[in-house]
Coordinates of C-alpha atoms in Angstrom, one line a residue:
Chain X
M1 CA -6.2 6.3 46.9
S2 CA -5.1 9.8 46.3
D3 CA -7.1 12.6 45.0
T4 CA -5.1 12.9 41.9
V5 CA -6.0 10.3 39.3
L6 CA -3.5 11.3 36.6
D7 CA -0.4 13.3 37.3
V8 CA 1.8 14.2 34.3
R9 CA 5.0 16.2 34.8
G10 CA 7.3 17.6 32.2
L11 CA 5.9 15.5 29.3
T12 CA 7.9 15.9 26.1
V13 CA 7.4 14.3 22.7
D14 CA 10.1 14.5 20.0
I15 CA 9.1 13.3 16.6
A16 CA 11.9 12.3 14.2
T17 CA 11.1 13.4 10.6
P18 CA 13.3 13.3 7.5
D19 CA 13.8 17.1 8.0
G20 CA 15.0 16.7 11.6
T21 CA 13.4 16.4 15.0
V22 CA 10.2 18.2 15.8
N23 CA 9.6 19.0 19.5
A24 CA 5.8 18.5 19.3
V25 CA 5.3 18.6 23.1
R26 CA 7.7 20.6 25.3
G27 CA 7.3 20.0 29.0
V28 CA 3.6 19.8 29.7
D29 CA 2.4 19.5 33.3
L30 CA -1.1 18.5 34.0
H31 CA -3.1 16.6 36.7
V32 CA -6.6 15.4 36.8
G33 CA -8.4 15.1 40.2
R34 CA -10.9 12.5 41.2
G35 CA -14.4 13.3 39.8
E36 CA -12.9 16.2 37.9
I37 CA -13.1 17.2 34.3
L38 CA -9.9 18.9 33.1
G39 CA -10.3 20.8 29.8
V40 CA -7.3 21.0 27.5
V41 CA -7.8 23.7 24.9
G42 CA -5.7 25.1 22.1
E43 CA -5.7 25.4 18.3
S44 CA -5.1 22.5 15.9
G45 CA -1.4 21.5 15.9
C46 CA -0.7 22.9 19.4
G47 CA 0.1 19.4 20.6
K48 CA -3.2 18.5 22.4
S49 CA -3.7 15.2 20.6
T50 CA 0.0 14.3 20.7
T51 CA 0.0 14.9 24.5
I52 CA -2.9 12.4 25.0
K53 CA -1.4 9.9 22.6
G54 CA 1.9 10.2 24.5
I55 CA 0.1 9.5 27.8
L56 CA -1.7 6.4 26.2
G57 CA 1.4 5.2 24.5
L58 CA -0.2 5.3 21.1
L59 CA 2.4 7.3 19.2
P60 CA 4.3 5.8 16.3
P61 CA 7.8 4.4 16.8
N62 CA 9.4 7.5 15.4
A63 CA 8.1 9.6 18.3
E64 CA 10.0 9.7 21.5
V65 CA 8.1 10.3 24.8
G66 CA 9.9 11.6 27.8
A67 CA 8.6 12.9 31.2
E68 CA 9.5 13.3 34.8
M69 CA 6.5 11.2 35.6
I70 CA 3.2 10.0 34.2
E71 CA 1.5 8.6 37.3
L72 CA -1.8 6.8 37.1
D73 CA -3.4 6.4 40.5
G74 CA -3.8 2.8 41.5
Y75 CA -1.5 1.6 38.8
G76 CA 1.8 3.4 38.8
D77 CA 4.2 5.1 36.4
L78 CA 3.0 4.8 32.8
L79 CA 6.3 5.9 31.4
A80 CA 8.1 3.0 33.0
T81 CA 5.4 0.6 31.7
P82 CA 6.6 -1.5 28.7
R83 CA 4.6 -1.2 25.5
K84 CA 3.0 -4.6 25.9
K85 CA 1.7 -3.8 29.4
M86 CA 0.3 -0.5 28.2
R87 CA -2.3 -2.5 26.3
E88 CA -3.8 -3.6 29.6
V89 CA -4.0 0.0 30.8
R90 CA -5.8 1.2 27.7
G91 CA -9.5 0.3 27.7
R92 CA -9.4 -1.1 31.2
R93 CA -8.0 1.8 33.2
I94 CA -8.2 4.6 30.7
G95 CA -11.1 4.8 28.4
F96 CA -10.8 6.7 25.1
V97 CA -13.4 8.6 23.0
A98 CA -12.3 10.0 19.7
Q99 CA -13.9 12.4 17.3
N100 CA -15.8 11.0 14.3
P101 CA -17.4 7.8 15.7
F102 CA -17.7 6.2 12.3
G103 CA -14.0 6.2 12.0
S104 CA -13.7 4.6 15.4
L105 CA -16.0 1.7 15.0
N106 CA -15.2 -1.3 12.9
P107 CA -17.3 -1.2 9.7
I108 CA -17.3 -5.0 9.1
Y109 CA -18.1 -6.5 12.5
S110 CA -21.4 -6.2 14.2
I111 CA -21.6 -3.9 17.2
E112 CA -22.1 -6.9 19.5
R113 CA -18.9 -8.5 18.2
Q114 CA -17.0 -5.3 19.0
F115 CA -18.1 -5.5 22.6
Y116 CA -17.0 -9.1 22.7
E117 CA -13.6 -8.4 21.1
L118 CA -13.1 -5.8 23.9
Q119 CA -13.9 -8.4 26.6
K120 CA -11.7 -11.0 24.9
A121 CA -8.8 -8.6 24.6
H122 CA -8.8 -7.9 28.3
G123 CA -9.1 -11.5 29.3
T124 CA -12.3 -10.9 31.4
K125 CA -13.4 -14.5 30.8
V126 CA -16.8 -13.2 29.8
G127 CA -18.7 -15.5 27.4
K128 CA -20.5 -14.4 24.2
K129 CA -23.9 -14.4 25.9
E130 CA -22.8 -12.6 29.0
S131 CA -20.9 -10.0 26.8
R132 CA -24.1 -9.4 25.0
E133 CA -26.0 -8.8 28.2
I134 CA -23.3 -6.4 29.4
A135 CA -23.3 -4.6 26.1
H136 CA -27.1 -4.4 26.2
A137 CA -26.9 -2.8 29.6
M138 CA -24.2 -0.4 28.5
L139 CA -26.1 0.7 25.5
D140 CA -29.1 1.2 27.6
G141 CA -27.0 3.3 29.9
V142 CA -25.9 5.7 27.2
G143 CA -29.5 6.3 26.2
I144 CA -29.9 4.0 23.2
V145 CA -33.6 3.1 22.8
N146 CA -33.4 -0.3 21.1
P147 CA -30.1 -1.8 22.2
A148 CA -30.8 -5.3 20.9
R149 CA -31.3 -3.9 17.4
V150 CA -28.2 -1.8 17.5
L151 CA -26.1 -4.8 18.8
D152 CA -27.2 -6.9 15.8
G153 CA -26.5 -4.1 13.4
Y154 CA -23.4 -2.4 12.0
A155 CA -21.8 1.0 12.4
H156 CA -23.0 2.4 9.1
Q157 CA -26.6 1.9 10.1
L158 CA -26.3 4.3 13.0
S159 CA -26.7 8.1 13.1
G160 CA -23.7 10.1 14.2
G161 CA -25.0 10.7 17.7
M162 CA -26.0 7.0 18.1
A163 CA -22.5 5.9 16.9
Q164 CA -20.8 8.2 19.4
R165 CA -23.0 6.8 22.1
V166 CA -21.9 3.3 21.1
V167 CA -18.3 4.5 21.3
I168 CA -18.8 5.9 24.7
A169 CA -20.4 2.7 25.8
L170 CA -17.4 0.7 24.5
A171 CA -15.0 3.1 26.2
T172 CA -16.7 2.7 29.6
T173 CA -17.6 -1.0 29.5
L174 CA -14.6 -2.0 31.6
S175 CA -15.2 0.9 34.1
P176 CA -12.0 2.8 33.6
Q177 CA -11.3 5.4 36.3
L178 CA -10.2 7.9 33.7
L179 CA -11.8 8.9 30.4
I180 CA -9.8 10.7 27.7
A181 CA -12.0 12.4 25.2
D182 CA -10.4 13.9 22.1
E183 CA -12.8 16.4 20.5
P184 CA -15.7 14.1 21.2
T185 CA -18.4 16.3 19.6
T186 CA -16.5 17.6 16.6
G187 CA -18.4 16.7 13.4
L188 CA -21.8 16.1 15.2
D189 CA -24.9 18.3 14.9
A190 CA -25.1 21.1 17.4
T191 CA -28.1 19.7 19.2
V192 CA -26.4 16.2 19.3
Q193 CA -23.2 17.8 20.6
A194 CA -25.0 19.0 23.7
Q195 CA -26.6 15.6 24.3
I196 CA -23.3 13.8 24.0
M197 CA -21.5 16.3 26.3
D198 CA -24.3 15.9 28.9
L199 CA -24.0 12.2 28.6
I200 CA -20.2 12.0 29.0
S201 CA -20.1 14.5 31.9
G202 CA -23.0 12.7 33.6
L203 CA -21.1 9.4 33.3
V204 CA -18.1 11.0 34.8
R205 CA -19.9 12.6 37.7
S206 CA -22.2 9.7 38.6
E207 CA -19.3 7.2 38.9
Q208 CA -16.8 9.6 40.5
R209 CA -14.6 9.1 37.4
S210 CA -12.3 11.7 36.0
M211 CA -12.0 13.0 32.5
L212 CA -9.4 14.7 30.3
L213 CA -11.4 16.6 27.8
V214 CA -9.5 17.8 24.8
T215 CA -11.2 20.4 22.5
H216 CA -10.8 23.6 20.7
D217 CA -14.3 24.7 21.8
L218 CA -14.1 27.1 24.7
G219 CA -17.9 27.0 25.1
V220 CA -17.7 23.3 25.9
I221 CA -14.9 23.9 28.4
A222 CA -16.7 26.7 30.1
Q223 CA -19.8 24.6 30.5
Y224 CA -18.4 21.2 31.5
A225 CA -14.9 21.5 32.8
Q226 CA -13.8 22.5 36.3
R227 CA -10.2 23.4 35.4
V228 CA -8.6 24.2 32.1
V229 CA -5.1 24.0 30.6
V230 CA -4.4 26.2 27.6
M231 CA -1.8 24.9 25.2
L232 CA 0.2 26.7 22.5
D233 CA 3.0 25.3 20.4
G234 CA 3.5 22.3 22.6
E235 CA 3.6 24.1 25.9
V236 CA 1.1 25.0 28.6
V237 CA 0.7 28.7 28.6
E238 CA -2.0 29.0 31.3
H239 CA -3.9 26.8 33.7
G240 CA -6.4 27.2 36.5
P241 CA -10.0 27.0 37.4
V242 CA -12.3 27.6 34.4
M243 CA -14.0 30.7 35.8
E244 CA -10.7 32.4 36.7
V245 CA -9.2 31.7 33.3
M246 CA -12.3 32.8 31.4
V247 CA -12.9 36.0 33.4
D248 CA -9.3 37.1 33.9
P249 CA -7.0 35.5 31.4
Q250 CA -3.3 36.1 32.2
H251 CA -1.7 35.1 28.9
E252 CA -2.1 37.1 25.7
Y253 CA -3.0 33.9 23.7
T254 CA -5.8 33.0 26.1
R255 CA -7.2 36.5 25.7
K256 CA -7.2 36.1 22.0
L257 CA -8.7 32.7 22.2
I258 CA -11.6 34.0 24.3
N259 CA -12.1 37.0 22.1
S260 CA -12.3 34.8 19.0
V261 CA -15.6 33.3 20.3
P262 CA -18.4 35.2 18.6
K263 CA -20.3 37.5 21.0
R264 CA -24.0 37.8 21.1
E265 CA -23.9 41.4 19.9
E266 CA -21.8 40.4 16.9
L267 CA -24.2 37.6 16.0
H268 CA -27.0 40.2 16.0
D269 CA -25.0 42.3 13.7
V270 CA -24.7 39.5 11.3
T271 CA -28.3 38.6 11.3
A272 CA -29.3 42.2 10.9
Chain Y
M1 CA -35.0 -2.2 31.9
A2 CA -36.3 -5.8 32.4
L3 CA -33.7 -8.5 31.9
S4 CA -36.1 -10.5 29.8
T5 CA -35.9 -8.0 26.9
I6 CA -32.2 -8.5 26.6
T7 CA -32.4 -11.4 24.2
T8 CA -35.5 -10.3 22.3
R9 CA -34.5 -8.9 19.0
G10 CA -36.1 -5.9 17.5
P11 CA -39.0 -6.3 15.1
S12 CA -37.1 -5.1 12.0
R13 CA -33.7 -6.7 12.2
P14 CA -31.0 -5.3 9.9
R15 CA -30.7 -7.0 6.5
R16 CA -28.8 -10.3 6.2
A17 CA -31.7 -12.6 6.6
S18 CA -33.1 -12.3 3.1
G19 CA -30.2 -10.3 1.7
P20 CA -28.0 -13.1 0.4
L21 CA -30.8 -14.9 -1.3
K22 CA -31.9 -11.8 -3.1
L23 CA -28.4 -11.0 -4.0
V24 CA -27.7 -14.4 -5.4
A25 CA -30.9 -14.4 -7.4
S26 CA -30.3 -11.0 -9.0
R27 CA -26.7 -11.9 -9.9
L28 CA -27.8 -15.2 -11.4
L29 CA -30.3 -13.4 -13.6
F30 CA -27.7 -11.0 -14.7
L31 CA -25.3 -13.9 -15.4
F32 CA -27.9 -15.6 -17.6
V33 CA -28.4 -12.5 -19.7
A34 CA -24.7 -11.8 -20.0
L35 CA -24.0 -15.4 -21.1
F36 CA -26.5 -15.0 -23.9
G37 CA -24.6 -11.9 -24.9
V38 CA -21.3 -13.8 -25.0
V39 CA -22.8 -16.6 -27.1
T40 CA -24.1 -14.1 -29.6
L41 CA -20.7 -12.3 -29.7
S42 CA -18.8 -15.6 -30.3
F43 CA -21.3 -16.4 -33.1
L44 CA -20.8 -13.0 -34.8
L45 CA -17.1 -13.6 -34.7
V46 CA -17.4 -15.8 -37.9
S47 CA -19.2 -13.2 -39.9
V48 CA -16.9 -10.4 -38.9
T49 CA -13.7 -12.5 -39.6
P50 CA -12.2 -11.4 -42.9
G51 CA -11.9 -14.1 -45.6
D52 CA -14.1 -17.1 -46.4
P53 CA -13.6 -20.1 -44.1
A54 CA -14.6 -22.4 -46.9
E55 CA -11.8 -21.1 -49.2
L56 CA -9.4 -21.4 -46.3
I57 CA -10.3 -25.0 -45.6
A58 CA -10.3 -26.0 -49.3
G59 CA -6.9 -24.6 -49.9
P60 CA -5.6 -22.6 -52.9
V61 CA -6.0 -25.2 -55.6
A62 CA -9.6 -26.2 -54.9
S63 CA -12.3 -25.7 -57.5
Q64 CA -15.3 -23.5 -57.0
D65 CA -17.5 -26.6 -56.8
Q66 CA -15.4 -27.9 -53.9
I67 CA -15.6 -24.6 -52.1
D68 CA -19.4 -24.4 -52.6
A69 CA -19.7 -28.0 -51.2
I70 CA -17.7 -27.1 -48.1
R71 CA -19.7 -23.9 -47.7
A72 CA -23.0 -25.9 -47.8
D73 CA -21.5 -28.4 -45.5
L74 CA -20.7 -25.7 -42.9
G75 CA -24.1 -24.1 -43.5
L76 CA -22.5 -20.9 -44.6
D77 CA -24.9 -20.6 -47.6
Q78 CA -27.8 -20.0 -45.3
S79 CA -29.0 -16.7 -43.9
L80 CA -27.2 -15.2 -40.9
W81 CA -30.4 -15.7 -38.8
Q82 CA -30.7 -19.4 -39.7
Q83 CA -27.0 -19.9 -39.0
Y84 CA -27.5 -18.2 -35.6
L85 CA -30.4 -20.5 -34.8
D86 CA -28.4 -23.6 -35.8
Y87 CA -25.5 -22.3 -33.6
I88 CA -27.8 -21.9 -30.6
G89 CA -29.3 -25.3 -31.3
G90 CA -25.9 -27.0 -31.5
L91 CA -24.8 -25.2 -28.3
L92 CA -27.9 -26.5 -26.4
R93 CA -26.9 -30.1 -27.6
G94 CA -23.3 -29.4 -26.5
D95 CA -22.1 -29.2 -30.1
L96 CA -19.7 -26.4 -30.8
G97 CA -18.7 -27.7 -34.3
T98 CA -15.3 -29.1 -35.3
S99 CA -11.9 -27.6 -35.9
Y100 CA -11.2 -26.7 -39.6
Y101 CA -7.8 -28.3 -39.4
T102 CA -8.0 -31.3 -37.1
N103 CA -11.7 -32.1 -37.5
L104 CA -11.8 -32.7 -33.8
S105 CA -15.0 -31.8 -31.9
I106 CA -14.5 -28.4 -30.1
T107 CA -16.5 -29.6 -27.1
S108 CA -14.3 -32.6 -26.5
E109 CA -11.1 -30.6 -27.1
I110 CA -12.3 -28.1 -24.5
G111 CA -13.2 -30.9 -22.2
N112 CA -9.8 -32.4 -22.5
R113 CA -7.8 -29.2 -22.1
L114 CA -9.7 -27.0 -19.8
P115 CA -9.0 -29.0 -16.6
A116 CA -5.2 -28.7 -17.3
T117 CA -5.5 -24.9 -17.5
L118 CA -7.9 -24.5 -14.6
I119 CA -5.8 -26.5 -12.2
L120 CA -2.7 -24.5 -13.3
I121 CA -4.3 -21.0 -12.8
A122 CA -6.2 -21.9 -9.7
L123 CA -3.1 -23.1 -7.9
S124 CA -1.1 -20.1 -9.3
V125 CA -3.7 -17.6 -8.0
V126 CA -3.8 -19.4 -4.6
F127 CA 0.0 -19.4 -4.4
A128 CA 0.2 -15.8 -5.5
A129 CA -2.5 -14.7 -3.0
V130 CA -1.0 -16.4 0.0
V131 CA 2.6 -15.3 -0.7
G132 CA 1.6 -11.8 -2.0
V133 CA -0.8 -11.0 0.8
G134 CA 1.7 -12.2 3.4
V135 CA 4.5 -10.1 2.0
G136 CA 2.3 -7.1 1.5
A137 CA 0.8 -7.2 4.9
A138 CA 4.2 -7.7 6.6
G139 CA 5.4 -4.7 4.6
A140 CA 2.4 -2.6 5.7
Y141 CA 2.9 -3.5 9.3
F142 CA 6.6 -2.9 9.4
R143 CA 6.5 0.0 7.0
G144 CA 10.0 1.4 6.3
R145 CA 11.7 -1.3 8.3
W146 CA 13.6 -4.3 6.8
P147 CA 10.6 -6.7 6.1
D148 CA 9.1 -3.9 4.1
K149 CA 12.3 -3.1 2.2
V150 CA 12.9 -6.8 1.3
G151 CA 9.3 -7.2 0.3
R152 CA 9.3 -4.2 -1.9
F153 CA 12.6 -5.3 -3.6
G154 CA 11.0 -8.7 -4.4
T155 CA 7.8 -7.0 -5.6
S156 CA 9.6 -4.8 -8.0
L157 CA 11.8 -7.6 -9.2
F158 CA 9.0 -10.0 -10.0
Q159 CA 6.8 -7.3 -11.4
S160 CA 9.4 -6.3 -13.9
V161 CA 10.3 -9.8 -15.1
P162 CA 8.1 -11.1 -17.9
D163 CA 6.5 -14.5 -17.0
F164 CA 8.0 -16.4 -20.0
F165 CA 11.5 -15.1 -19.1
L166 CA 11.0 -16.2 -15.4
A167 CA 9.8 -19.5 -16.7
L168 CA 13.0 -20.1 -18.7
I169 CA 15.2 -19.0 -15.7
L170 CA 13.3 -21.3 -13.3
I171 CA 13.6 -24.2 -15.8
Y172 CA 17.4 -23.6 -16.1
V173 CA 18.0 -23.2 -12.4
V174 CA 15.5 -25.6 -10.8
F175 CA 15.5 -28.3 -13.4
F176 CA 18.8 -28.1 -15.3
V177 CA 21.2 -27.0 -12.5
L178 CA 19.6 -28.2 -9.3
G179 CA 17.6 -31.1 -10.7
L180 CA 14.8 -30.4 -8.2
A181 CA 11.9 -30.3 -10.7
P182 CA 11.1 -32.6 -13.6
A183 CA 11.7 -31.6 -17.2
P184 CA 9.0 -29.3 -18.8
T185 CA 7.2 -32.0 -20.6
G186 CA 3.7 -31.1 -19.8
Q187 CA 1.4 -32.4 -17.1
I188 CA 3.2 -35.7 -16.7
G189 CA 6.6 -37.2 -17.7
I190 CA 7.1 -38.7 -21.1
G191 CA 7.3 -42.2 -19.7
D192 CA 4.1 -41.8 -17.6
V193 CA 0.8 -43.3 -18.8
R194 CA -2.1 -40.9 -18.7
P195 CA -4.8 -42.3 -16.3
E196 CA -8.2 -43.1 -17.7
K197 CA -10.2 -39.9 -18.0
V198 CA -12.9 -39.4 -15.3
T199 CA -12.7 -35.7 -14.3
G200 CA -10.1 -34.6 -16.8
F201 CA -7.9 -33.4 -13.9
I202 CA -4.9 -35.7 -14.2
T203 CA -4.0 -35.5 -10.5
I204 CA -7.5 -36.5 -9.5
D205 CA -7.9 -39.2 -12.2
A206 CA -4.6 -40.7 -11.1
L207 CA -5.8 -40.9 -7.5
I208 CA -9.1 -42.5 -8.7
A209 CA -7.2 -45.1 -10.7
G210 CA -4.9 -45.6 -7.7
E211 CA -1.7 -44.9 -9.7
M212 CA 0.3 -43.0 -7.1
G213 CA 3.4 -42.8 -9.4
T214 CA 1.5 -40.9 -12.0
F215 CA -0.1 -38.7 -9.3
W216 CA 3.2 -37.6 -7.8
S217 CA 4.6 -37.1 -11.3
A218 CA 1.6 -34.8 -12.1
V219 CA 2.1 -32.9 -8.8
S220 CA 5.8 -32.4 -9.5
H221 CA 5.1 -31.3 -13.0
L222 CA 2.8 -28.6 -11.7
F223 CA 5.5 -27.2 -9.5
L224 CA 7.5 -25.0 -12.0
P225 CA 4.6 -23.5 -14.0
V226 CA 2.7 -22.7 -10.8
L227 CA 5.8 -21.2 -9.3
T228 CA 6.4 -19.1 -12.4
L229 CA 2.8 -17.6 -12.6
G230 CA 2.6 -17.5 -8.8
L231 CA 5.7 -15.4 -8.3
V232 CA 4.8 -12.9 -11.0
Y233 CA 1.3 -12.4 -9.8
A234 CA 2.3 -12.5 -6.1
A235 CA 4.0 -9.2 -6.8
Y236 CA 0.7 -7.7 -7.8
F237 CA -1.0 -9.1 -4.7
A238 CA 1.8 -7.8 -2.5
K239 CA 1.4 -4.3 -3.9
T240 CA -2.4 -4.3 -3.4
A241 CA -2.1 -5.8 0.1
R242 CA 0.5 -3.4 1.2
S243 CA -1.5 -0.4 0.3
T244 CA -5.0 -1.6 1.5
V245 CA -3.8 -3.2 4.7
G246 CA -1.5 -0.2 5.3
K247 CA -4.4 2.1 4.9
A248 CA -6.5 0.1 7.3
L249 CA -3.7 0.0 9.8
N250 CA -3.3 3.8 9.7
S251 CA -7.0 4.4 10.0
Q252 CA -8.7 6.0 12.9
Q253 CA -10.4 2.6 13.4
A254 CA -7.0 0.9 14.1
Q255 CA -6.1 3.7 16.5
F256 CA -9.4 3.3 18.4
A257 CA -8.9 -0.4 18.5
R258 CA -5.4 0.1 20.1
A259 CA -6.9 2.8 22.4
M260 CA -9.4 0.2 23.6
G261 CA -6.4 -2.1 24.4
L262 CA -7.0 -4.7 21.7
P263 CA -3.8 -6.7 21.1
E264 CA -1.8 -6.1 17.9
R265 CA -2.9 -9.3 16.3
T266 CA -6.5 -8.2 16.7
V267 CA -5.7 -4.8 15.2
L268 CA -4.0 -6.6 12.3
R269 CA -7.1 -8.9 11.9
Y270 CA -9.3 -5.8 11.8
A271 CA -7.1 -4.4 9.1
F272 CA -7.3 -7.6 7.2
V273 CA -11.1 -7.8 7.5
E274 CA -11.3 -4.3 6.0
A275 CA -8.9 -5.1 3.2
R276 CA -10.2 -8.6 2.3
G277 CA -12.9 -7.4 -0.1
T278 CA -10.3 -5.7 -2.3
I279 CA -8.0 -8.7 -2.2
V280 CA -10.7 -11.2 -3.1
T281 CA -11.8 -9.0 -6.0
Y282 CA -8.2 -8.8 -7.1
A283 CA -7.9 -12.6 -7.0
G284 CA -11.0 -13.0 -9.2
V285 CA -9.8 -10.5 -11.7
I286 CA -6.4 -12.1 -12.0
F287 CA -8.0 -15.6 -12.3
A288 CA -10.1 -14.4 -15.2
A289 CA -7.2 -12.6 -16.8
L290 CA -5.0 -15.7 -16.6
L291 CA -7.5 -17.8 -18.5
G292 CA -5.8 -17.7 -21.9
G293 CA -3.5 -15.0 -20.7
E294 CA -1.0 -17.6 -19.6
A295 CA -0.8 -19.2 -23.0
I296 CA 2.8 -18.4 -23.5
V297 CA 3.7 -20.1 -20.1
E298 CA 1.7 -23.1 -21.1
R299 CA 3.7 -23.2 -24.3
I300 CA 7.0 -23.1 -22.6
F301 CA 6.1 -26.0 -20.3
A302 CA 4.4 -28.0 -23.1
W303 CA 1.2 -27.8 -21.1
D304 CA -1.6 -29.1 -23.2
G305 CA -4.1 -26.6 -21.8
I306 CA -6.7 -24.4 -23.4
G307 CA -4.3 -21.4 -23.8
T308 CA -1.9 -23.2 -26.2
W309 CA -4.8 -24.6 -28.1
A310 CA -6.5 -21.2 -28.5
L311 CA -3.2 -19.6 -29.5
Q312 CA -2.7 -22.1 -32.2
G313 CA -6.3 -21.6 -33.4
I314 CA -5.8 -17.9 -33.6
L315 CA -2.6 -18.2 -35.6
R316 CA -4.3 -20.6 -38.1
L317 CA -7.5 -18.6 -38.3
D318 CA -9.3 -21.7 -37.0
V319 CA -12.6 -19.9 -36.4
P320 CA -14.5 -22.7 -34.5
V321 CA -11.5 -23.0 -32.1
V322 CA -11.4 -19.2 -31.5
Q323 CA -15.2 -19.2 -31.1
G324 CA -15.0 -22.0 -28.5
M325 CA -12.3 -20.2 -26.6
V326 CA -14.2 -16.9 -26.6
L327 CA -17.3 -18.8 -25.3
V328 CA -15.4 -20.6 -22.6
A329 CA -13.3 -17.7 -21.4
G330 CA -16.3 -15.4 -21.5
A331 CA -18.5 -17.9 -19.5
I332 CA -15.8 -18.6 -16.9
T333 CA -15.0 -14.9 -16.5
L334 CA -18.7 -14.1 -16.0
V335 CA -19.2 -16.9 -13.5
T336 CA -16.1 -15.7 -11.7
Y337 CA -17.3 -12.1 -11.5
T338 CA -20.7 -13.3 -10.4
L339 CA -19.2 -15.3 -7.6
L340 CA -17.0 -12.3 -6.7
D341 CA -20.1 -10.0 -6.4
I342 CA -21.8 -12.5 -4.2
I343 CA -18.7 -13.2 -2.0
V344 CA -17.7 -9.5 -1.6
G345 CA -21.4 -8.7 -0.8
L346 CA -21.5 -11.3 1.9
L347 CA -18.1 -10.2 3.4
D348 CA -19.0 -6.5 3.7
P349 CA -22.2 -5.5 5.6
R350 CA -22.0 -2.0 4.1
I351 CA -22.8 -3.3 0.6
T352 CA -26.6 -3.5 0.2
H353 CA -28.4 -4.9 -2.8
G354 CA -31.6 -3.4 -4.0

């Protein structure tokens, strides 16, 4: 076992559109260490989401993914993995948490059924009853007070925070070593945001997992990530330990990004 | 957390236990009220129809006495209120009056013709739904690739061809040129003997009577009319399925399902489950619209269904026939929509019924 869980080098994504090819991601290098949270920050459209979809093999057929390597520890090169095999990596080796939990969960099936579908998809030979027990324990683990009731219910009956907890429970059911979170708190209430972030980072730390945390929120990065990668126009413009990058940004764009966060004095000006 | 609590369910489980019963009860109450409205409307049809039915029946050379006699016979000389009560009374006894022209009882005419139309449109809707949803879903899944292109070409083709024209082409090609289907002589061939009426559905009655020859003849005579209506309406299903399944396949939900490693067939099933409410609704609406709406196709295939009968009644201003048709079409439409409400409500947990 190496100390690097995910090692991506020279990742490119070219998307064919009717108006020509768009180079959405242009040579991104990043690596996530064991037990580490790597923050990926940048404005919308900078290629953050495309990068993680490229790693997961979730891009549409008109997108072409290239790289020197996408190495997942204990598995091998993801780039050389055929599309069908990638399905076994997703969910089992890499967990995924997206923004807007209501969009993620199936609206028609009960929560219990969605846990069972996950088990069935990965051929874990877990029966319905056992799947329910596992799901119950998972929901309990993400701080849901009445798991049995949630399991019998449907996504629309949950609050935003509860729904995201269910999503996190689903994403970690098969104990993936790496968690990819794409704006996991966007759209949630501010108080719930902190709870969800505490939950995810706690899950990562307690199990010595790793996480790729994609967000546009520098505050979240500063609080939870150990290292950060700053992206602009499909390229990495700066990377390093969070404290170094925050205190002494090298790139002009990073400086602007940090300055765009409202300061305490300015907030006082607004309220006064 | 103690293991024993795992299977205990919370005190207030989400709805579903009493939900369906409440839903069915409230819909049935609504159905009853609406049916009463349809009955009243079909009755008022007589009084709003221009012209005097008695004069129409008596013909141009009748004397005033003869007209008055007919009027009295029909009860038209009584107050509207009395006529209404008589109409409701007759309805409760299953008496819808007689045709002005043939003097046949409307109730028995409907009983004889409705099964022919029901089997035709039911099979057509099933055919259209299966073919249309298959083509539409394939198009949504392979968007922009060849299955989508072929499907869209077929969809536009059959959507732009009127059903009566398609019927003529199919009769020419499949019957006349290829000889694969029997002549358009109605539900059975000219030489076939109609089996004794039990259910009114010729196929079923033939099976009951054990006349397999008649049964296969009836099945083969269904082929072309069902194909005609089925192809035309499959195009509508394909269009709806392509957009609803396509939307579900592009949703964040499908993306999350893939990110969890669910196989493509499960992702497709998720998309279907999300789209099925819309598709079922569509099937119900088309079924109701076809009732009477397929009269012209019935006519072409000499199908002695309720559509041809109603069309003739309208052309001859045969008010009791039109009344009977309005009543039957209205009642079946209402029952269909009520069933739809119940089915769609049961299919989607997000729909709650207060």
